[in-house]
Amino acid sequence: MSKNMRFESLGVYLPEREVSLRESMQGCAKRVTIPLDQFTGIDRRRMADDSESAVDLAVKAARIAFDRSQYRADQIDFVIVCSISRFETGGIRFTLDPGMAVTVARSLGASQAWCLDLNNACAGMFTGLWLASQWLKAGIFKRGMVVSGERITPLVVTAQKEISSFLDPRVACLTVGDAGAAYVVDESPHDAEGFSALELYTLSKYSELCIGKLTSQPHGGPIMLTDSVRLTNAGLRPGVLHAAETLKRKNWAPESVHALLPHQSSKTTIADIAREANQALGCKHFNEGNTVNNLRERGNTATTTHAVALSDGLESGRFSTGNRLLISISGSGLSIGTPIYQFGERNPLEATPKGTESS
């Protein structure tokens, strides 16, 4: 066996209800004149209704992943839940005890799993994947699940009541969408498959540029305050330089990379990442065609954006056997990182008979 961790299977769950960004802007108590859909590239995104909690989204995605996996839930060694949102069904109250990982594992029948809740803003799932990779390399565990359920759109409801102008730091709340995502991970049977690198680091002096908290207003609810311009500027250059250094250290030529997959926040930021990557690598390889922009119908789904984009790409045939991905991590904190990943012979969305070895 190699020491690379791979996506043995992938499950994504999207709520049925679609809400347009324009509709959310029109729902603001005070008129917002900024053409936010043009700046962000978001047309619509999914929003959970009152019958679905963050746990529900995570469990539904996890069940899809297990339907495709060679493993049963009772065969996995750990469950790491990386959600920002832990909202209960039909409300805005957070549930912190029992831990979400324990609740998810019980719902799935993962009776043997070691459970951990982990929160690192939008970098959460890759933080969980990094931790999982260390456990696998050390031989502590053999297989597990990294999962997240983001019922994050209560931010929209609060922001609609509070936004005062197009410069308001709450405006970014209007761009978020809901999703559940789950990876079953194990050690790859081939050296070329899986993560050749998965690294993160923190620029903590920029932590105040995006803060999620409870509002101080009488109506209550969660709110997110974001200085979008400064946040992008703070993370863009360091993130791209880190990606370039990672490729060089692993001897991956830019031209060997099939696609660049950034965190899905806005189309302008995604375009900036591609441009800066070309400059840092001294190439012209990355462009609109091979830089993933999944925003139009998904929005910013926080920790799950990469998984949702991966699922859409695999389902459409955009990603296939042997494709290499350069992934850019960016999350409030400020957390930056670079995974580089190569797909094996099997599509992680394809079902595998239980108890078989897949390649």
Tab-separated table of C-alpha atoms in Angstrom:
chain	number	residue	atom	x	y	z
A	1	MET	CA	0.000	0.000	0.000
A	2	SER	CA	1.040	3.574	-0.593
A	3	LYS	CA	0.952	6.187	2.140
A	4	ASN	CA	-1.367	8.427	0.124
A	5	MET	CA	-4.879	8.937	1.431
A	6	ARG	CA	-7.625	8.810	-1.184
A	7	PHE	CA	-11.325	9.523	-1.557
A	8	GLU	CA	-12.677	5.967	-1.476
A	9	SER	CA	-16.183	7.371	-1.999
A	10	LEU	CA	-17.888	10.760	-2.022
A	11	GLY	CA	-21.445	11.723	-1.174
A	12	VAL	CA	-23.107	15.112	-1.569
A	13	TYR	CA	-26.644	16.032	-0.582
A	14	LEU	CA	-28.328	19.235	-1.773
A	15	PRO	CA	-31.711	20.397	-0.424
A	16	GLU	CA	-34.468	20.544	-3.028
A	17	ARG	CA	-35.408	24.213	-2.615
A	18	GLU	CA	-33.632	26.720	-4.871
A	19	VAL	CA	-33.547	30.424	-4.014
A	20	SER	CA	-32.066	33.071	-6.307
A	21	LEU	CA	-29.550	35.594	-5.069
A	22	ARG	CA	-31.719	38.361	-6.501
A	23	GLU	CA	-34.664	37.108	-4.465
A	24	SER	CA	-32.554	37.256	-1.292
A	25	MET	CA	-31.487	40.805	-2.099
A	26	GLN	CA	-35.076	41.846	-2.698
A	27	GLY	CA	-35.945	40.455	0.738
A	28	CYS	CA	-33.684	42.958	2.508
A	29	ALA	CA	-35.430	45.518	4.710
A	30	LYS	CA	-33.350	48.247	3.059
A	31	ARG	CA	-32.715	48.250	-0.664
A	32	VAL	CA	-29.326	46.887	-1.776
A	33	THR	CA	-28.293	48.441	-5.110
A	34	ILE	CA	-25.064	46.511	-5.715
A	35	PRO	CA	-25.263	43.969	-8.625
A	36	LEU	CA	-24.108	41.180	-6.324
A	37	ASP	CA	-24.984	38.423	-8.776
A	38	GLN	CA	-22.633	39.914	-11.372
A	39	PHE	CA	-19.734	40.321	-8.928
A	40	THR	CA	-20.076	36.888	-7.361
A	41	GLY	CA	-21.287	34.834	-10.330
A	42	ILE	CA	-24.067	33.364	-8.178
A	43	ASP	CA	-27.510	33.043	-9.710
A	44	ARG	CA	-29.190	30.702	-7.220
A	45	ARG	CA	-28.368	28.177	-4.542
A	46	ARG	CA	-30.008	25.531	-2.393
A	47	MET	CA	-31.603	26.358	0.935
A	48	ALA	CA	-32.818	23.808	3.473
A	49	ASP	CA	-36.330	24.166	4.843
A	50	ASP	CA	-37.357	23.918	8.485
A	51	SER	CA	-37.551	20.122	8.321
A	52	GLU	CA	-33.797	19.711	7.727
A	53	SER	CA	-31.117	20.366	10.321
A	54	ALA	CA	-27.363	20.564	9.814
A	55	VAL	CA	-27.171	17.006	11.177
A	56	ASP	CA	-29.768	15.865	8.633
A	57	LEU	CA	-27.711	17.289	5.752
A	58	ALA	CA	-24.559	15.573	7.027
A	59	VAL	CA	-26.283	12.213	7.558
A	60	LYS	CA	-27.948	12.267	4.122
A	61	ALA	CA	-24.603	12.968	2.439
A	62	ALA	CA	-22.905	10.258	4.513
A	63	ARG	CA	-25.509	7.681	3.539
A	64	ILE	CA	-24.933	8.482	-0.129
A	65	ALA	CA	-21.177	8.012	0.418
A	66	PHE	CA	-21.706	4.645	2.116
A	67	ASP	CA	-24.039	3.504	-0.669
A	68	ARG	CA	-21.026	3.949	-2.988
A	69	SER	CA	-18.366	2.627	-0.634
A	70	GLN	CA	-16.941	-0.873	-0.261
A	71	TYR	CA	-17.214	-0.318	3.499
A	72	ARG	CA	-20.234	-0.468	5.752
A	73	ALA	CA	-20.715	2.211	8.382
A	74	ASP	CA	-19.871	-0.245	11.168
A	75	GLN	CA	-16.477	-0.926	9.525
A	76	ILE	CA	-15.086	2.596	9.699
A	77	ASP	CA	-12.705	3.683	12.430
A	78	PHE	CA	-13.534	7.374	12.828
A	79	VAL	CA	-16.069	10.077	12.030
A	80	ILE	CA	-14.836	13.677	11.878
A	81	VAL	CA	-17.562	16.319	11.541
A	82	CYS	CA	-16.343	19.707	10.309
A	83	SER	CA	-19.535	21.790	10.138
A	84	ILE	CA	-19.620	25.480	10.923
A	85	SER	CA	-23.410	25.346	11.349
A	86	ARG	CA	-24.956	23.078	13.945
A	87	PHE	CA	-28.474	24.447	13.735
A	88	GLU	CA	-31.412	22.424	14.955
A	89	THR	CA	-34.373	21.660	12.723
A	90	GLY	CA	-36.765	24.564	12.322
A	91	GLY	CA	-34.763	27.032	14.363
A	92	ILE	CA	-31.501	28.873	14.833
A	93	ARG	CA	-30.383	27.252	18.093
A	94	PHE	CA	-26.983	25.571	18.029
A	95	THR	CA	-26.559	22.081	19.490
A	96	LEU	CA	-23.141	21.530	21.031
A	97	ASP	CA	-23.833	18.550	23.289
A	98	PRO	CA	-23.965	15.750	22.360
A	99	GLY	CA	-21.277	16.392	19.776
A	100	MET	CA	-22.402	16.381	16.152
A	101	ALA	CA	-19.962	13.600	15.254
A	102	VAL	CA	-21.507	11.350	17.905
A	103	THR	CA	-25.009	12.111	16.611
A	104	VAL	CA	-23.994	11.491	12.980
A	105	ALA	CA	-22.179	8.241	13.834
A	106	ARG	CA	-25.180	6.934	15.789
A	107	SER	CA	-27.547	7.820	12.938
A	108	LEU	CA	-25.359	5.905	10.479
A	109	GLY	CA	-24.788	2.865	12.677
A	110	ALA	CA	-21.046	3.562	12.865
A	111	SER	CA	-20.860	1.838	16.228
A	112	GLN	CA	-17.070	1.323	16.204
A	113	ALA	CA	-16.124	4.853	15.115
A	114	TRP	CA	-14.023	7.241	17.141
A	115	CYS	CA	-15.858	10.596	16.975
A	116	LEU	CA	-14.496	14.130	16.744
A	117	ASP	CA	-16.062	17.545	16.126
A	118	LEU	CA	-13.695	19.963	14.398
A	119	ASN	CA	-14.352	23.562	13.384
A	120	ASN	CA	-11.996	25.642	11.245
A	121	ALA	CA	-14.411	27.854	9.295
A	122	CYS	CA	-14.493	27.167	5.532
A	123	ALA	CA	-11.209	25.238	5.745
A	124	GLY	CA	-12.884	22.747	8.073
A	125	MET	CA	-13.258	19.721	5.805
A	126	PHE	CA	-9.668	19.912	4.626
A	127	THR	CA	-8.518	20.322	8.216
A	128	GLY	CA	-10.422	17.128	8.969
A	129	LEU	CA	-8.901	15.435	5.917
A	130	TRP	CA	-5.406	16.484	7.013
A	131	LEU	CA	-5.970	14.965	10.444
A	132	ALA	CA	-7.355	11.801	8.871
A	133	SER	CA	-4.290	11.517	6.623
A	134	GLN	CA	-1.990	11.674	9.653
A	135	TRP	CA	-3.901	8.901	11.405
A	136	LEU	CA	-3.725	6.705	8.313
A	137	LYS	CA	0.009	7.339	7.806
A	138	ALA	CA	0.705	6.529	11.452
A	139	GLY	CA	-1.284	3.314	11.207
A	140	ILE	CA	-3.642	4.388	13.991
A	141	PHE	CA	-6.719	3.873	11.797
A	142	LYS	CA	-7.366	2.236	8.420
A	143	ARG	CA	-10.467	4.025	7.149
A	144	GLY	CA	-12.919	6.696	8.183
A	145	MET	CA	-15.299	9.462	7.241
A	146	VAL	CA	-14.903	13.232	7.068
A	147	VAL	CA	-18.335	14.845	6.852
A	148	SER	CA	-20.052	18.216	7.086
A	149	GLY	CA	-23.625	19.484	7.046
A	150	GLU	CA	-23.937	23.195	6.353
A	151	ARG	CA	-27.364	24.655	7.095
A	152	ILE	CA	-25.821	28.079	6.970
A	153	THR	CA	-28.597	30.097	5.311
A	154	PRO	CA	-30.020	31.420	8.627
A	155	LEU	CA	-27.269	34.003	8.016
A	156	VAL	CA	-29.337	35.239	5.068
A	157	VAL	CA	-32.419	35.817	7.211
A	158	THR	CA	-30.521	37.853	9.808
A	159	ALA	CA	-28.620	39.841	7.184
A	160	GLN	CA	-31.821	40.764	5.356
A	161	LYS	CA	-32.995	42.515	8.525
A	162	GLU	CA	-29.727	44.356	9.166
A	163	ILE	CA	-27.974	45.303	5.894
A	164	SER	CA	-27.920	49.080	5.524
A	165	SER	CA	-25.949	49.614	2.285
A	166	PHE	CA	-23.932	47.851	-0.402
A	167	LEU	CA	-20.796	48.462	1.700
A	168	ASP	CA	-22.279	46.676	4.704
A	169	PRO	CA	-20.007	43.856	6.005
A	170	ARG	CA	-23.083	41.619	6.229
A	171	VAL	CA	-23.579	41.532	2.435
A	172	ALA	CA	-21.544	38.326	2.016
A	173	CYS	CA	-24.205	36.528	4.090
A	174	LEU	CA	-26.541	36.735	1.092
A	175	THR	CA	-24.243	34.507	-1.021
A	176	VAL	CA	-24.300	31.356	1.117
A	177	GLY	CA	-26.052	28.079	0.339
A	178	ASP	CA	-26.784	24.817	2.136
A	179	ALA	CA	-25.277	21.395	1.427
A	180	GLY	CA	-24.112	18.186	3.027
A	181	ALA	CA	-20.876	16.454	1.997
A	182	ALA	CA	-19.083	13.299	3.104
A	183	TYR	CA	-15.831	11.571	2.160
A	184	VAL	CA	-15.018	7.968	3.010
A	185	VAL	CA	-11.216	7.878	3.078
A	186	ASP	CA	-8.659	5.109	3.202
A	187	GLU	CA	-5.114	4.380	2.077
A	188	SER	CA	-4.670	4.252	-1.685
A	189	PRO	CA	-3.513	0.949	-3.219
A	190	HIS	CA	-1.399	2.876	-5.755
A	191	ASP	CA	1.384	5.416	-5.268
A	192	ALA	CA	-0.002	7.757	-7.920
A	193	GLU	CA	-3.555	7.857	-6.539
A	194	GLY	CA	-4.786	10.174	-3.810
A	195	PHE	CA	-3.157	13.093	-2.023
A	196	SER	CA	0.483	13.667	-2.898
A	197	ALA	CA	0.368	16.684	-0.609
A	198	LEU	CA	-2.154	18.155	1.829
A	199	GLU	CA	-0.867	21.134	3.797
A	200	LEU	CA	-2.394	24.057	5.677
A	201	TYR	CA	-1.141	27.039	7.621
A	202	THR	CA	-2.643	30.065	9.356
A	203	LEU	CA	-2.312	33.826	8.886
A	204	SER	CA	-3.945	34.622	12.211
A	205	LYS	CA	-3.334	38.384	12.095
A	206	TYR	CA	-6.205	38.558	9.582
A	207	SER	CA	-8.682	36.705	11.787
A	208	GLU	CA	-10.890	39.756	12.280
A	209	LEU	CA	-11.680	40.077	8.554
A	210	CYS	CA	-14.476	37.501	8.681
A	211	ILE	CA	-16.294	36.785	11.929
A	212	GLY	CA	-19.393	34.675	12.487
A	213	LYS	CA	-21.334	35.291	15.683
A	214	LEU	CA	-24.751	35.951	17.158
A	215	THR	CA	-26.184	39.325	16.262
A	216	SER	CA	-26.465	41.971	18.952
A	217	GLN	CA	-29.837	43.081	17.561
A	218	PRO	CA	-33.088	42.266	19.435
A	219	HIS	CA	-34.381	39.980	16.656
A	220	GLY	CA	-31.498	37.563	17.294
A	221	GLY	CA	-29.951	35.082	14.896
A	222	PRO	CA	-26.489	34.331	13.486
A	223	ILE	CA	-24.594	36.896	11.430
A	224	MET	CA	-21.300	37.036	9.561
A	225	LEU	CA	-19.259	40.233	9.214
A	226	THR	CA	-16.827	40.133	6.288
A	227	ASP	CA	-14.357	42.602	4.821
A	228	SER	CA	-14.348	40.794	1.488
A	229	VAL	CA	-11.771	42.961	-0.283
A	230	ARG	CA	-9.180	42.846	2.478
A	231	LEU	CA	-9.814	39.147	3.115
A	232	THR	CA	-9.161	38.296	-0.532
A	233	ASN	CA	-6.065	40.476	-0.694
A	234	ALA	CA	-4.679	38.992	2.522
A	235	GLY	CA	-4.938	35.388	1.392
A	236	LEU	CA	-4.486	35.542	-2.370
A	237	ARG	CA	-0.740	35.980	-2.804
A	238	PRO	CA	0.392	33.745	0.108
A	239	GLY	CA	-2.024	31.027	-0.986
A	240	VAL	CA	-0.854	31.072	-4.588
A	241	LEU	CA	2.826	31.086	-3.623
A	242	HIS	CA	2.209	28.127	-1.334
A	243	ALA	CA	0.487	26.263	-4.168
A	244	ALA	CA	3.377	26.995	-6.540
A	245	GLU	CA	5.942	25.799	-3.995
A	246	THR	CA	3.932	22.618	-3.341
A	247	LEU	CA	3.794	21.755	-7.050
A	248	LYS	CA	7.509	22.346	-7.460
A	249	ARG	CA	8.406	20.288	-4.400
A	250	LYS	CA	6.341	17.361	-5.658
A	251	ASN	CA	7.651	17.727	-9.224
A	252	TRP	CA	4.222	18.354	-10.708
A	253	ALA	CA	4.512	20.506	-13.828
A	254	PRO	CA	1.668	23.070	-14.083
A	255	GLU	CA	0.727	21.595	-17.454
A	256	SER	CA	0.128	18.190	-15.822
A	257	VAL	CA	-2.660	19.649	-13.690
A	258	HIS	CA	-6.081	18.975	-15.176
A	259	ALA	CA	-7.939	21.554	-13.078
A	260	LEU	CA	-7.477	24.215	-10.431
A	261	LEU	CA	-10.127	23.944	-7.710
A	262	PRO	CA	-10.351	26.998	-5.410
A	263	HIS	CA	-12.735	27.603	-2.536
A	264	GLN	CA	-15.982	28.716	-4.156
A	265	SER	CA	-16.596	32.234	-2.841
A	266	SER	CA	-16.892	34.598	-5.840
A	267	LYS	CA	-16.051	34.504	-9.528
A	268	THR	CA	-13.758	37.529	-9.227
A	269	THR	CA	-11.682	35.842	-6.511
A	270	ILE	CA	-11.512	32.608	-8.519
A	271	ALA	CA	-10.304	34.519	-11.593
A	272	ASP	CA	-7.702	36.309	-9.451
A	273	ILE	CA	-6.380	32.979	-8.158
A	274	ALA	CA	-5.929	31.618	-11.693
A	275	ARG	CA	-4.145	34.778	-12.825
A	276	GLU	CA	-1.834	34.857	-9.808
A	277	ALA	CA	-1.099	31.128	-10.145
A	278	ASN	CA	0.098	31.646	-13.711
A	279	GLN	CA	2.327	34.489	-12.575
A	280	ALA	CA	3.790	32.544	-9.645
A	281	LEU	CA	4.460	29.467	-11.800
A	282	GLY	CA	5.665	31.384	-14.851
A	283	CYS	CA	3.064	29.796	-17.115
A	284	LYS	CA	-0.219	30.494	-18.914
A	285	HIS	CA	-1.844	27.184	-18.095
A	286	PHE	CA	-4.700	28.189	-15.794
A	287	ASN	CA	-7.702	29.814	-17.411
A	288	GLU	CA	-11.470	29.979	-17.246
A	289	GLY	CA	-11.739	26.565	-18.876
A	290	ASN	CA	-9.692	24.599	-16.345
A	291	THR	CA	-10.365	26.657	-13.205
A	292	VAL	CA	-13.461	25.348	-11.454
A	293	ASN	CA	-16.255	27.856	-10.864
A	294	ASN	CA	-19.278	26.079	-9.417
A	295	LEU	CA	-20.985	29.156	-8.016
A	296	ARG	CA	-23.839	29.809	-10.419
A	297	GLU	CA	-26.183	27.150	-9.030
A	298	ARG	CA	-24.531	26.355	-5.685
A	299	GLY	CA	-23.365	29.586	-4.051
A	300	ASN	CA	-20.838	29.517	-1.245
A	301	THR	CA	-21.582	26.374	0.784
A	302	ALA	CA	-18.805	27.008	3.323
A	303	THR	CA	-16.884	23.862	4.330
A	304	THR	CA	-18.532	21.772	1.606
A	305	THR	CA	-17.707	23.887	-1.496
A	306	HIS	CA	-14.841	21.717	-2.738
A	307	ALA	CA	-16.802	18.495	-2.222
A	308	VAL	CA	-19.858	19.853	-4.049
A	309	ALA	CA	-17.670	20.990	-6.963
A	310	LEU	CA	-15.867	17.624	-7.029
A	311	SER	CA	-19.174	15.768	-7.096
A	312	ASP	CA	-20.543	17.920	-9.903
A	313	GLY	CA	-17.309	17.524	-11.874
A	314	LEU	CA	-17.213	13.750	-11.488
A	315	GLU	CA	-20.887	13.395	-12.350
A	316	SER	CA	-20.558	15.518	-15.500
A	317	GLY	CA	-17.355	13.792	-16.635
A	318	ARG	CA	-15.224	16.894	-16.163
A	319	PHE	CA	-12.934	14.854	-13.873
A	320	SER	CA	-11.920	11.286	-14.702
A	321	THR	CA	-9.263	8.587	-14.243
A	322	GLY	CA	-5.755	9.935	-13.791
A	323	ASN	CA	-6.755	13.597	-13.634
A	324	ARG	CA	-4.625	15.746	-11.344
A	325	LEU	CA	-6.165	18.525	-9.268
A	326	LEU	CA	-4.504	21.543	-7.687
A	327	ILE	CA	-6.769	22.545	-4.804
A	328	SER	CA	-6.676	25.929	-3.109
A	329	ILE	CA	-7.903	26.153	0.494
A	330	SER	CA	-9.017	29.456	1.992
A	331	GLY	CA	-11.009	29.906	5.175
A	332	SER	CA	-11.600	32.607	7.731
A	333	GLY	CA	-8.978	32.605	10.402
A	334	LEU	CA	-7.147	33.091	7.987
A	335	SER	CA	-6.408	29.493	6.965
A	336	ILE	CA	-4.546	28.778	3.717
A	337	GLY	CA	-3.574	25.458	2.196
A	338	THR	CA	-2.708	23.365	-0.847
A	339	PRO	CA	-3.793	19.781	-1.459
A	340	ILE	CA	-2.729	18.141	-4.727
A	341	TYR	CA	-4.738	15.091	-5.704
A	342	GLN	CA	-4.820	12.478	-8.464
A	343	PHE	CA	-7.848	10.315	-9.233
A	344	GLY	CA	-7.438	6.555	-9.519
A	345	GLU	CA	-9.217	4.155	-11.835
A	346	ARG	CA	-12.539	4.206	-9.984
A	347	ASN	CA	-14.880	7.165	-9.828
A	348	PRO	CA	-15.652	7.882	-6.127
A	349	LEU	CA	-19.301	8.342	-7.113
A	350	GLU	CA	-19.573	4.782	-8.436
A	351	ALA	CA	-20.995	2.081	-6.196
A	352	THR	CA	-18.603	-0.669	-5.056
A	353	PRO	CA	-19.851	-4.020	-3.712
A	354	LYS	CA	-19.292	-4.304	0.037
A	355	GLY	CA	-16.233	-6.245	1.091
A	356	THR	CA	-14.362	-5.854	-2.217
A	357	GLU	CA	-11.022	-4.214	-2.815
A	358	SER	CA	-11.376	-1.259	-5.189
A	359	SER	CA	-8.603	0.372	-7.157
